Coordinates of C-alpha atoms in Angstrom, one line a residue:
Chain S
M14 CA -3.4 -30.5 43.2
S15 CA -0.6 -28.0 43.9
L16 CA 2.8 -29.2 45.0
L17 CA 2.7 -26.8 47.9
D18 CA -0.4 -25.1 49.3
V19 CA 0.2 -22.6 52.1
T20 CA -3.0 -21.2 53.6
G21 CA -3.3 -18.7 56.5
L22 CA 0.2 -19.6 57.8
G23 CA 1.0 -18.0 61.1
V24 CA 4.1 -18.4 63.3
R25 CA 4.2 -17.4 67.0
S26 CA 7.2 -17.0 69.3
G27 CA 7.3 -18.8 72.6
Q28 CA 6.2 -15.5 74.3
G29 CA 3.1 -15.5 72.0
R30 CA 4.3 -12.7 69.7
E31 CA 3.0 -13.0 66.2
L32 CA 6.0 -13.2 63.8
V33 CA 4.2 -14.4 60.7
S34 CA 0.4 -13.9 60.1
D35 CA -2.0 -15.1 57.5
V36 CA 0.5 -15.9 54.7
S37 CA -1.0 -17.8 51.8
F38 CA 0.4 -18.9 48.4
T39 CA 0.6 -22.0 46.2
L40 CA 3.3 -23.4 44.1
E41 CA 2.8 -25.9 41.3
A42 CA 5.3 -28.6 40.3
G43 CA 8.2 -27.0 38.4
A44 CA 7.1 -23.4 39.2
R45 CA 9.1 -20.7 40.9
L46 CA 8.3 -18.1 43.5
G47 CA 10.4 -15.4 45.2
L48 CA 9.8 -14.3 48.7
I49 CA 11.1 -10.8 49.3
G50 CA 11.3 -8.7 52.4
E51 CA 13.7 -7.0 54.8
S52 CA 15.1 -8.4 58.0
G53 CA 12.3 -9.3 60.3
S54 CA 9.7 -9.7 57.5
G55 CA 9.2 -13.4 58.3
K56 CA 10.5 -14.7 55.0
S57 CA 13.0 -17.2 56.6
L58 CA 10.4 -18.3 59.2
T59 CA 8.0 -19.0 56.4
A60 CA 10.6 -21.3 54.8
L61 CA 11.3 -23.0 58.1
A62 CA 7.6 -23.6 58.7
I63 CA 7.3 -25.3 55.3
M64 CA 10.2 -27.6 56.2
G65 CA 8.8 -28.2 59.7
L66 CA 12.0 -26.8 61.1
L67 CA 10.9 -23.9 63.3
P68 CA 13.1 -23.3 66.3
T69 CA 11.9 -24.9 69.5
G70 CA 9.3 -22.7 71.2
M71 CA 7.9 -21.3 68.0
T72 CA 4.5 -22.7 66.9
A73 CA 2.9 -22.7 63.4
S74 CA -0.8 -22.3 62.7
G75 CA -2.8 -22.5 59.6
S76 CA -2.1 -25.0 56.9
V77 CA 0.9 -26.1 54.9
V78 CA 0.2 -29.0 52.6
L79 CA 2.9 -30.7 50.6
D80 CA 1.9 -33.1 47.8
A81 CA 5.0 -34.4 46.1
P82 CA 4.7 -37.2 43.5
G83 CA 5.2 -40.6 44.9
L84 CA 4.9 -39.4 48.5
P85 CA 1.9 -39.2 50.8
R86 CA 0.1 -35.8 50.8
T87 CA 1.1 -34.3 54.1
Q88 CA -0.2 -31.5 56.3
I89 CA 3.1 -30.1 57.7
T90 CA 1.8 -28.1 60.6
G91 CA 1.2 -30.6 63.3
A92 CA 3.0 -33.5 61.5
T93 CA 5.2 -35.8 63.5
E94 CA 8.9 -35.7 63.2
R95 CA 8.8 -39.2 61.7
D96 CA 6.4 -38.1 58.9
L97 CA 8.5 -35.0 58.2
N98 CA 11.7 -37.0 58.0
G99 CA 10.1 -39.0 55.2
L100 CA 9.5 -35.8 53.3
R101 CA 12.7 -33.9 53.9
G102 CA 15.2 -34.5 51.1
R103 CA 12.7 -36.1 48.7
A104 CA 9.8 -33.7 48.8
V105 CA 11.6 -30.6 49.9
T106 CA 15.2 -29.5 50.7
V107 CA 16.7 -26.2 51.6
V108 CA 19.9 -24.3 50.8
F109 CA 20.8 -21.8 53.5
Q110 CA 22.6 -18.4 53.3
E111 CA 25.8 -19.4 55.1
P112 CA 27.4 -22.5 53.6
L113 CA 30.0 -22.6 56.3
T114 CA 27.5 -23.3 59.0
A115 CA 25.4 -25.6 56.8
L116 CA 28.3 -28.1 56.4
D117 CA 29.8 -30.2 59.1
P118 CA 33.3 -28.8 59.7
L119 CA 34.7 -32.1 60.9
M120 CA 33.6 -34.2 58.0
R121 CA 35.2 -34.3 54.5
V122 CA 32.9 -32.9 51.8
G123 CA 32.7 -36.2 49.9
R124 CA 31.5 -38.1 53.0
Q125 CA 28.8 -35.5 53.7
L126 CA 27.5 -35.7 50.2
A127 CA 27.7 -39.5 50.2
E128 CA 25.3 -39.8 53.1
P129 CA 22.1 -38.6 51.3
L130 CA 23.2 -40.0 47.9
G131 CA 23.8 -43.5 49.5
R132 CA 20.5 -43.4 51.3
R133 CA 18.4 -42.2 48.4
H134 CA 19.9 -44.5 45.8
G135 CA 21.0 -47.4 47.9
L136 CA 24.6 -47.1 46.7
R137 CA 27.8 -48.3 48.3
G138 CA 31.5 -48.5 47.7
A139 CA 32.9 -47.6 44.3
A140 CA 29.4 -46.9 42.8
L141 CA 28.8 -44.4 45.7
R142 CA 32.2 -42.7 45.1
R143 CA 31.3 -42.3 41.4
A144 CA 28.0 -40.8 42.4
V145 CA 29.7 -38.3 44.7
V146 CA 32.1 -37.2 41.9
A147 CA 29.2 -37.0 39.4
A148 CA 27.2 -34.8 41.9
L149 CA 30.1 -32.5 42.4
E150 CA 30.6 -32.2 38.6
E151 CA 26.9 -31.4 38.2
V152 CA 27.3 -28.3 40.3
R153 CA 30.3 -27.3 38.0
L154 CA 33.0 -27.9 40.6
T155 CA 36.3 -28.4 38.8
E156 CA 38.6 -30.9 40.5
P157 CA 35.8 -32.9 42.1
D158 CA 38.2 -35.5 43.5
R159 CA 40.1 -32.8 45.4
I160 CA 36.9 -31.2 46.7
A161 CA 35.6 -34.5 47.8
R162 CA 38.6 -35.1 50.0
A163 CA 38.7 -31.5 51.4
Y164 CA 37.2 -30.3 54.7
P165 CA 34.7 -27.4 54.4
H166 CA 37.2 -24.8 55.6
E167 CA 39.7 -25.8 52.9
I168 CA 37.5 -24.7 50.0
S169 CA 36.2 -21.2 49.1
G170 CA 32.7 -19.8 50.0
G171 CA 31.5 -20.2 46.4
Q172 CA 32.7 -23.8 46.3
R173 CA 31.0 -24.5 49.7
Q174 CA 27.7 -23.1 48.4
R175 CA 28.0 -25.4 45.4
V176 CA 28.5 -28.4 47.7
A177 CA 25.5 -27.3 49.7
I178 CA 23.5 -27.2 46.5
A179 CA 24.7 -30.6 45.5
M180 CA 23.6 -32.0 48.9
A181 CA 20.2 -30.4 48.5
L182 CA 19.8 -32.0 45.1
A183 CA 21.1 -35.4 46.2
C184 CA 17.6 -36.7 47.0
E185 CA 16.0 -35.3 43.9
P186 CA 13.5 -33.0 45.8
A187 CA 10.3 -31.9 44.1
L188 CA 10.7 -28.5 45.8
L189 CA 14.0 -26.6 46.5
I190 CA 13.9 -23.7 49.0
A191 CA 16.9 -21.3 48.7
D192 CA 17.1 -18.9 51.6
E193 CA 19.4 -16.0 50.6
P194 CA 21.8 -18.5 49.0
T195 CA 24.1 -15.9 47.5
T196 CA 24.1 -13.1 50.1
A197 CA 27.4 -14.3 51.6
L198 CA 29.1 -14.5 48.2
D199 CA 31.0 -12.0 46.0
V200 CA 29.1 -10.5 43.1
T201 CA 30.9 -12.5 40.5
V202 CA 30.4 -15.7 42.4
Q203 CA 26.8 -14.7 43.1
A204 CA 26.2 -14.4 39.3
E205 CA 27.7 -17.9 38.7
V206 CA 25.7 -19.6 41.5
L207 CA 22.5 -18.0 40.3
A208 CA 23.1 -19.2 36.8
L209 CA 23.9 -22.7 38.2
L210 CA 20.7 -22.8 40.3
D211 CA 18.6 -21.6 37.3
G212 CA 20.0 -24.3 35.1
L213 CA 19.7 -27.1 37.6
V214 CA 16.1 -26.2 38.6
S215 CA 15.0 -26.1 35.0
A216 CA 16.9 -29.3 34.0
R217 CA 15.3 -31.3 36.9
G218 CA 11.9 -29.7 36.7
M219 CA 12.0 -28.8 40.4
A220 CA 9.8 -26.2 42.0
L221 CA 11.8 -23.3 43.6
L222 CA 11.0 -21.0 46.5
F223 CA 13.7 -18.3 46.4
I224 CA 14.1 -16.0 49.4
S225 CA 16.0 -12.7 49.3
H226 CA 16.0 -9.1 50.4
D227 CA 17.3 -8.1 47.0
L228 CA 14.8 -7.5 44.2
A229 CA 17.5 -7.4 41.6
V230 CA 18.8 -10.9 42.6
I231 CA 15.3 -12.3 42.8
S232 CA 14.5 -11.0 39.3
R233 CA 17.4 -13.0 37.9
I234 CA 15.8 -16.3 38.9
T235 CA 12.0 -16.0 39.3
D236 CA 9.2 -14.2 37.5
H237 CA 6.8 -14.1 40.4
V238 CA 7.3 -12.7 43.9
L239 CA 5.4 -12.3 47.2
V240 CA 6.4 -9.2 49.2
L241 CA 6.4 -9.7 53.0
R242 CA 6.5 -7.1 55.6
D243 CA 6.4 -7.6 59.4
G244 CA 5.2 -11.1 58.8
R245 CA 2.4 -10.3 56.4
A246 CA 2.1 -10.5 52.7
V247 CA 1.5 -7.1 51.3
E248 CA 1.7 -7.7 47.6
A249 CA 2.1 -10.5 45.1
G250 CA 2.6 -10.6 41.3
A251 CA 5.0 -10.6 38.4
V252 CA 8.4 -9.2 39.2
R253 CA 8.2 -6.9 36.2
D254 CA 4.9 -5.5 37.3
I255 CA 6.0 -5.1 40.9
V256 CA 9.1 -3.3 39.9
N257 CA 7.4 -1.0 37.3
A258 CA 4.1 -0.4 39.1
P259 CA 4.2 -1.3 42.8
R260 CA 0.8 -1.0 44.3
H261 CA 1.6 -1.1 48.0
P262 CA 3.5 1.8 49.5
Y263 CA 5.9 -0.6 51.2
T264 CA 6.7 -2.3 47.9
R265 CA 7.2 1.2 46.3
S266 CA 9.7 2.1 49.0
L267 CA 11.6 -1.1 48.4
V268 CA 11.7 -0.5 44.7
D269 CA 12.7 3.1 45.2
S270 CA 15.5 2.2 47.5
A271 CA 16.8 -0.4 45.1
R272 CA 16.6 2.2 42.2
E273 CA 18.3 4.9 44.3
L274 CA 21.1 2.5 45.1
D275 CA 21.5 1.5 41.4
S276 CA 21.1 4.8 39.8
P277 CA 24.7 6.2 40.2
L278 CA 26.1 3.0 38.8
D279 CA 23.6 3.0 36.0
R280 CA 24.5 6.5 35.1
I281 CA 28.2 5.4 34.8
T282 CA 27.8 2.1 33.1
L283 CA 24.7 2.3 30.9
Chain B
M18 CA 43.7 23.1 37.5
T19 CA 42.5 20.8 34.8
P20 CA 40.7 17.6 35.4
P21 CA 42.6 14.5 34.3
T22 CA 41.4 13.2 30.9
P23 CA 42.0 9.5 30.7
E24 CA 41.3 9.5 26.9
T25 CA 44.3 11.6 26.0
P26 CA 46.8 9.3 24.4
S27 CA 49.9 11.5 25.1
P28 CA 52.4 9.7 27.2
S29 CA 52.6 11.0 30.8
A30 CA 56.2 10.0 31.2
S31 CA 57.4 13.5 30.4
E32 CA 55.4 14.9 33.3
I33 CA 57.1 12.7 35.9
P34 CA 59.9 14.5 37.6
P35 CA 63.2 12.7 37.1
E36 CA 63.8 12.2 40.9
I37 CA 60.8 9.9 41.2
P38 CA 61.6 6.4 40.0
S39 CA 59.3 5.6 37.0
T40 CA 57.5 2.6 38.4
P41 CA 54.2 1.7 36.7
E42 CA 52.4 1.5 40.1
I43 CA 52.7 5.2 40.8
P44 CA 49.1 6.4 40.3
P45 CA 48.8 8.3 37.1
T46 CA 46.2 10.8 38.4
S47 CA 47.5 14.3 38.5
E48 CA 45.5 15.2 41.6
V49 CA 47.8 13.0 43.7
S50 CA 50.8 15.2 43.0
E51 CA 48.8 18.4 43.6
T52 CA 47.3 17.7 47.1
P53 CA 49.5 16.2 49.7
A54 CA 48.1 12.8 50.8
I55 CA 46.9 12.3 54.4
L56 CA 47.6 8.7 54.1
E57 CA 49.5 6.8 51.5
A58 CA 50.6 3.3 50.7
R59 CA 53.8 3.3 48.7
Q60 CA 54.6 0.1 46.9
V61 CA 53.5 -2.0 49.8
G62 CA 53.6 -5.7 49.9
F63 CA 52.4 -8.1 52.5
A64 CA 53.0 -11.8 53.0
Y65 CA 52.5 -14.2 55.9
R66 CA 55.7 -16.1 56.6
G67 CA 56.3 -18.9 54.2
A68 CA 53.1 -18.2 52.2
A69 CA 52.3 -16.6 48.9
P70 CA 52.1 -12.8 49.0
V71 CA 48.7 -11.3 50.0
L72 CA 49.6 -7.9 48.5
T73 CA 52.2 -7.0 45.9
D74 CA 53.5 -3.6 45.1
V75 CA 50.4 -1.7 46.0
S76 CA 50.4 2.1 45.8
I77 CA 47.4 4.3 46.7
A78 CA 47.0 7.8 48.1
I79 CA 44.3 9.1 50.3
T80 CA 44.0 12.9 49.6
P81 CA 41.6 15.2 51.5
G82 CA 38.0 15.2 50.1
R83 CA 38.5 12.4 47.6
S84 CA 36.7 9.3 48.9
V85 CA 38.2 6.0 47.8
A86 CA 36.8 2.6 47.1
L87 CA 38.8 -0.6 47.3
V88 CA 37.0 -3.2 45.3
G89 CA 37.7 -6.8 44.5
E90 CA 36.6 -10.3 45.5
S91 CA 37.2 -12.0 48.8
G92 CA 40.8 -13.0 49.0
A93 CA 41.9 -10.1 46.7
G94 CA 43.7 -8.4 49.6
K95 CA 41.2 -5.5 50.2
T96 CA 41.0 -6.1 54.0
T97 CA 44.7 -6.6 54.3
L98 CA 45.3 -3.3 52.6
L99 CA 42.9 -1.6 54.9
R100 CA 44.6 -3.1 57.9
L101 CA 48.0 -1.7 56.6
L102 CA 46.4 1.7 56.1
L103 CA 45.0 1.5 59.7
G104 CA 48.4 0.7 61.1
L105 CA 47.1 -2.6 62.5
T106 CA 49.6 -4.6 60.5
R107 CA 53.1 -3.7 59.2
P108 CA 53.8 -4.1 55.5
T109 CA 56.5 -6.7 54.7
S110 CA 57.8 -4.3 52.0
G111 CA 57.2 -0.7 51.0
Q112 CA 55.9 2.0 53.3
V113 CA 52.7 3.5 54.7
L114 CA 53.0 7.3 55.1
F115 CA 50.9 9.5 57.4
D116 CA 51.0 13.2 56.5
G117 CA 54.1 12.4 54.5
A118 CA 56.0 10.7 57.3
P119 CA 56.5 6.9 57.4
L120 CA 54.2 5.3 59.9
S121 CA 56.0 3.8 62.8
L122 CA 53.9 1.5 65.0
R123 CA 56.4 2.0 67.8
D124 CA 56.3 5.8 67.8
R125 CA 53.6 6.4 70.4
G126 CA 53.4 10.1 69.8
Q127 CA 52.8 9.6 66.1
M128 CA 50.4 6.7 66.6
R129 CA 48.3 8.8 69.0
E130 CA 48.1 11.6 66.3
F131 CA 47.4 8.9 63.7
R132 CA 44.6 7.3 65.7
R133 CA 43.0 10.7 66.2
N134 CA 43.0 11.3 62.5
V135 CA 42.3 7.9 61.1
Q136 CA 39.3 6.0 62.4
T137 CA 37.4 2.9 61.3
V138 CA 34.0 1.3 61.0
F139 CA 33.6 -2.5 60.7
Q140 CA 31.3 -4.6 58.6
D141 CA 29.1 -6.2 61.3
P142 CA 27.4 -3.8 63.6
Y143 CA 26.3 -6.8 65.7
S144 CA 29.9 -7.9 66.7
S145 CA 31.6 -4.5 66.7
L146 CA 29.8 -3.0 69.7
D147 CA 30.3 -4.3 73.2
P148 CA 26.9 -5.6 74.3
R149 CA 27.6 -4.9 78.0
Q150 CA 28.4 -1.2 77.6
R151 CA 25.9 1.6 77.2
V152 CA 26.0 3.4 73.9
G153 CA 27.4 6.6 75.5
R154 CA 30.4 4.8 76.8
I155 CA 31.0 3.0 73.5
V156 CA 30.9 6.2 71.6
A157 CA 33.2 7.9 74.1
E158 CA 35.8 5.2 73.9
P159 CA 38.2 6.9 71.4
L160 CA 38.1 10.0 73.5
R161 CA 39.2 8.0 76.6
S162 CA 41.9 6.0 74.9
L163 CA 43.3 9.1 73.2
G164 CA 43.3 11.0 76.4
L165 CA 40.9 13.6 75.2
T166 CA 38.6 13.3 78.1
A167 CA 39.8 16.4 80.0
A168 CA 37.9 19.6 79.2
Q169 CA 40.1 21.5 76.7
P170 CA 40.3 25.2 76.3
G171 CA 37.6 26.0 73.9
G172 CA 36.7 22.4 73.7
S173 CA 33.7 20.7 75.3
R174 CA 33.2 17.9 77.8
V175 CA 33.0 14.3 76.9
D176 CA 29.2 13.9 77.1
H177 CA 28.7 17.0 75.0
R178 CA 31.0 15.5 72.3
V179 CA 29.2 12.2 72.5
A180 CA 25.8 13.9 72.2
A181 CA 27.1 15.9 69.2
A182 CA 28.4 12.8 67.5
L183 CA 25.0 10.9 68.0
E184 CA 23.2 13.9 66.7
V185 CA 25.4 14.0 63.5
V186 CA 24.5 10.4 62.8
G187 CA 20.8 11.0 63.4
L188 CA 20.3 9.3 66.7
P189 CA 18.4 10.8 69.6
A190 CA 20.5 12.1 72.5
D191 CA 18.9 9.5 74.9
A192 CA 20.5 6.7 72.8
A193 CA 23.6 7.3 74.9
L194 CA 21.8 5.7 77.9
R195 CA 20.7 2.5 76.1
Y196 CA 22.4 -0.7 75.2
P197 CA 23.3 -1.9 71.6
H198 CA 20.7 -4.7 71.6
E199 CA 18.0 -2.1 71.8
F200 CA 18.9 -0.9 68.3
S201 CA 18.3 -2.2 64.8
G202 CA 21.2 -3.1 62.5
G203 CA 21.1 0.3 60.7
Q204 CA 21.0 2.2 64.0
R205 CA 23.9 0.1 65.3
Q206 CA 26.0 1.0 62.3
R207 CA 25.2 4.6 63.0
I208 CA 26.5 4.1 66.6
A209 CA 29.7 2.6 65.1
I210 CA 30.0 5.7 62.9
A211 CA 29.4 8.0 65.8
R212 CA 32.2 6.3 67.7
A213 CA 34.5 6.7 64.7
I214 CA 33.8 10.4 64.2
V215 CA 33.7 11.5 67.9
C216 CA 37.4 12.5 67.9
E217 CA 36.9 14.4 64.6
P218 CA 39.2 12.3 62.4
R219 CA 40.1 13.3 58.9
V220 CA 39.9 9.8 57.4
L221 CA 37.4 7.1 58.0
L222 CA 38.4 3.6 56.8
A223 CA 35.3 1.4 56.5
D224 CA 35.3 -2.3 55.7
E225 CA 32.0 -3.2 54.0
P226 CA 30.1 -0.8 56.2
V227 CA 26.7 -1.4 54.6
S228 CA 26.8 -5.0 53.4
A229 CA 25.1 -6.4 56.5
L230 CA 22.2 -3.9 56.1
D231 CA 18.8 -4.0 54.2
V232 CA 18.6 -2.1 51.0
S233 CA 16.7 0.9 52.3
T234 CA 18.9 1.1 55.4
R235 CA 21.9 0.8 53.1
V236 CA 20.8 3.9 51.2
R237 CA 20.4 5.9 54.4
V238 CA 23.8 4.9 55.8
V239 CA 25.5 5.7 52.5
D240 CA 23.8 9.1 52.4
L241 CA 25.0 9.7 56.0
L242 CA 28.6 8.9 55.0
A243 CA 28.4 11.1 51.9
E244 CA 27.0 13.9 54.1
L245 CA 29.8 13.6 56.6
G246 CA 32.2 14.0 53.7
E247 CA 30.6 17.3 52.7
S248 CA 29.9 18.8 56.1
H249 CA 32.8 17.5 58.2
G250 CA 35.5 17.2 55.7
L251 CA 35.8 13.5 56.3
T252 CA 37.5 11.5 53.6
V253 CA 36.0 8.0 53.4
V254 CA 38.0 5.0 52.3
M255 CA 35.7 2.0 51.8
V256 CA 36.3 -1.6 51.1
S257 CA 33.4 -3.1 49.2
H258 CA 32.3 -5.6 46.6
D259 CA 29.1 -3.7 46.1
L260 CA 29.7 -1.5 43.1
A261 CA 26.3 0.3 43.5
V262 CA 27.5 1.6 46.9
V263 CA 30.9 2.5 45.4
A264 CA 29.3 4.5 42.6
M265 CA 27.1 6.3 45.1
L266 CA 29.8 7.3 47.5
C267 CA 33.4 7.2 46.1
R268 CA 35.1 9.4 43.6
H269 CA 38.1 7.2 43.2
T270 CA 38.2 3.5 42.7
A271 CA 41.0 1.0 43.0
V272 CA 40.4 -2.6 41.8
L273 CA 42.3 -5.3 43.4
E274 CA 42.8 -8.8 42.0
R275 CA 45.0 -11.4 43.7
G276 CA 46.9 -8.8 45.8
R277 CA 47.6 -6.3 43.0
I278 CA 45.9 -3.1 42.0
V279 CA 44.9 -3.9 38.4
E280 CA 43.2 -0.6 37.7
Q281 CA 42.6 2.7 39.6
G282 CA 41.2 6.1 38.7
D283 CA 38.0 8.1 38.8
T284 CA 35.1 5.9 39.7
A285 CA 33.2 7.0 36.6
S286 CA 35.9 6.0 34.2
V287 CA 37.0 2.8 36.0
L288 CA 33.5 1.4 36.2
G289 CA 32.1 3.2 33.1
S290 CA 34.8 2.0 30.8
P291 CA 36.8 -0.6 32.5
S292 CA 40.2 -1.3 30.9
H293 CA 40.9 -4.5 32.8
P294 CA 38.9 -7.7 32.0
Y295 CA 38.5 -8.4 35.7
T296 CA 36.9 -5.0 36.3
R297 CA 34.6 -5.6 33.4
R298 CA 33.5 -9.0 34.9
L299 CA 32.8 -7.3 38.2
V300 CA 30.6 -4.7 36.5
D301 CA 28.8 -7.3 34.4
S302 CA 28.0 -9.4 37.5
V303 CA 26.1 -6.7 39.4
P304 CA 22.4 -7.8 39.5
R305 CA 20.1 -5.2 38.0
L306 CA 16.4 -4.6 38.4
P307 CA 14.4 -5.5 35.3
S308 CA 14.0 -2.3 33.2
G309 CA 10.7 -0.9 32.0
A310 CA 8.3 -3.0 29.9

């Protein structure tokens, strides 16, 4: 049984417009998949549908089955909020693009992180404080004590995204969804955060669904991608094959744009 | 006129005229001394009161036809430098010069001339256009605020100039009648560029002009900026952390780290053989497509 089985997923807006149609893919435990597409391609809506987090008014159709070890096998489309709450955190969590809006601005970082850690592991007091520091150390934050006492606005964007990753990992999810997690970061910080994610996902044996509009970024972290356009899957396969021999004209135009953008820099630096 | 050769080991100190103080921050490129700069930051520094300096001893010259990139991480001072060059903020030390004269924010005549020649495009095309105004009115704004609305001898009327600007950026003339929300992100950035070039400036200062756009849209907007440089004699100064865009568009690159220019020169040599470890780290961090099998 696959960890995640998406079959014929569709998402409609409140006005009945089809935003995602007939998207299907599966993800085994510990496997990785990239979702690539431009704005409006439906990649983020696909992620939200898997989390059961679609904005009010939008409706999902088709089937999204999540089968995480130790948890009941659940059909996400049509599940009750109560069933979903049992899955979020332990079966699946998400890291969003903008860490500033993902964190509560009025709560110290350590307290935000303590909430899922305490609930998942039944920790309190000194043991919980030690777990918070350990979680911050795991995402390679130096000075974990200072970061734990800080408010989100007092730390840098890269540090905030590391905190968001630590929170996502706090419940030891079977599947991590990363929705453009490095788009808001500088290139050097982006490289560090990608390396961090890569290492953590491997070390914990998590499955990863990585969403991006940037083929080069996706190719750093996953071997397989699904190309989305206007809410439909147009091509799937190994990153290497897609980049070297795109079959669909849209994929070809994506690859060509990326190459065109890179070529002046390649001429200089390679 | 010989192109500067960065490899030559000969000391350039002998070439510096004695009346110029021999500070290390004076850009070593010979072009700077040949062509008078339109816009120049001369040893500028900037600090908020009681805080550590944001910029320290920064010198950079914007000469006609030489597009410039300011690269560095967030917090390096790129945007602050751009604000100084735009005359939005006054440096706490050093000078900003416009056509050789120190920029005085109080001198209304000079500022009017300055605004006409130095325009800007912001990063986010969603927040930089007033959602309640039609595109035609948005694009005409610089003409109104600069008092260029009256038909000039040999000049043309406002709506003609707006239509011309929209055409240059590749938007249909009827775009003027529509509202910003009817356009995609790439089209909105074109509207912002049309607004910037409608008064025919010589310099365009752009803060991350394509970072909010998809890859294919990014290529088209960069092409547009490059074309404006060639056909309209527009010199683009761009803040970016996207080195691919920099290599595509800019001839000169200045690398900022913690408020200082640590390296500047021809883009090909700065990015191709970085001499500063920070520049090397930037180049190495750029994600690349996997190469052929």
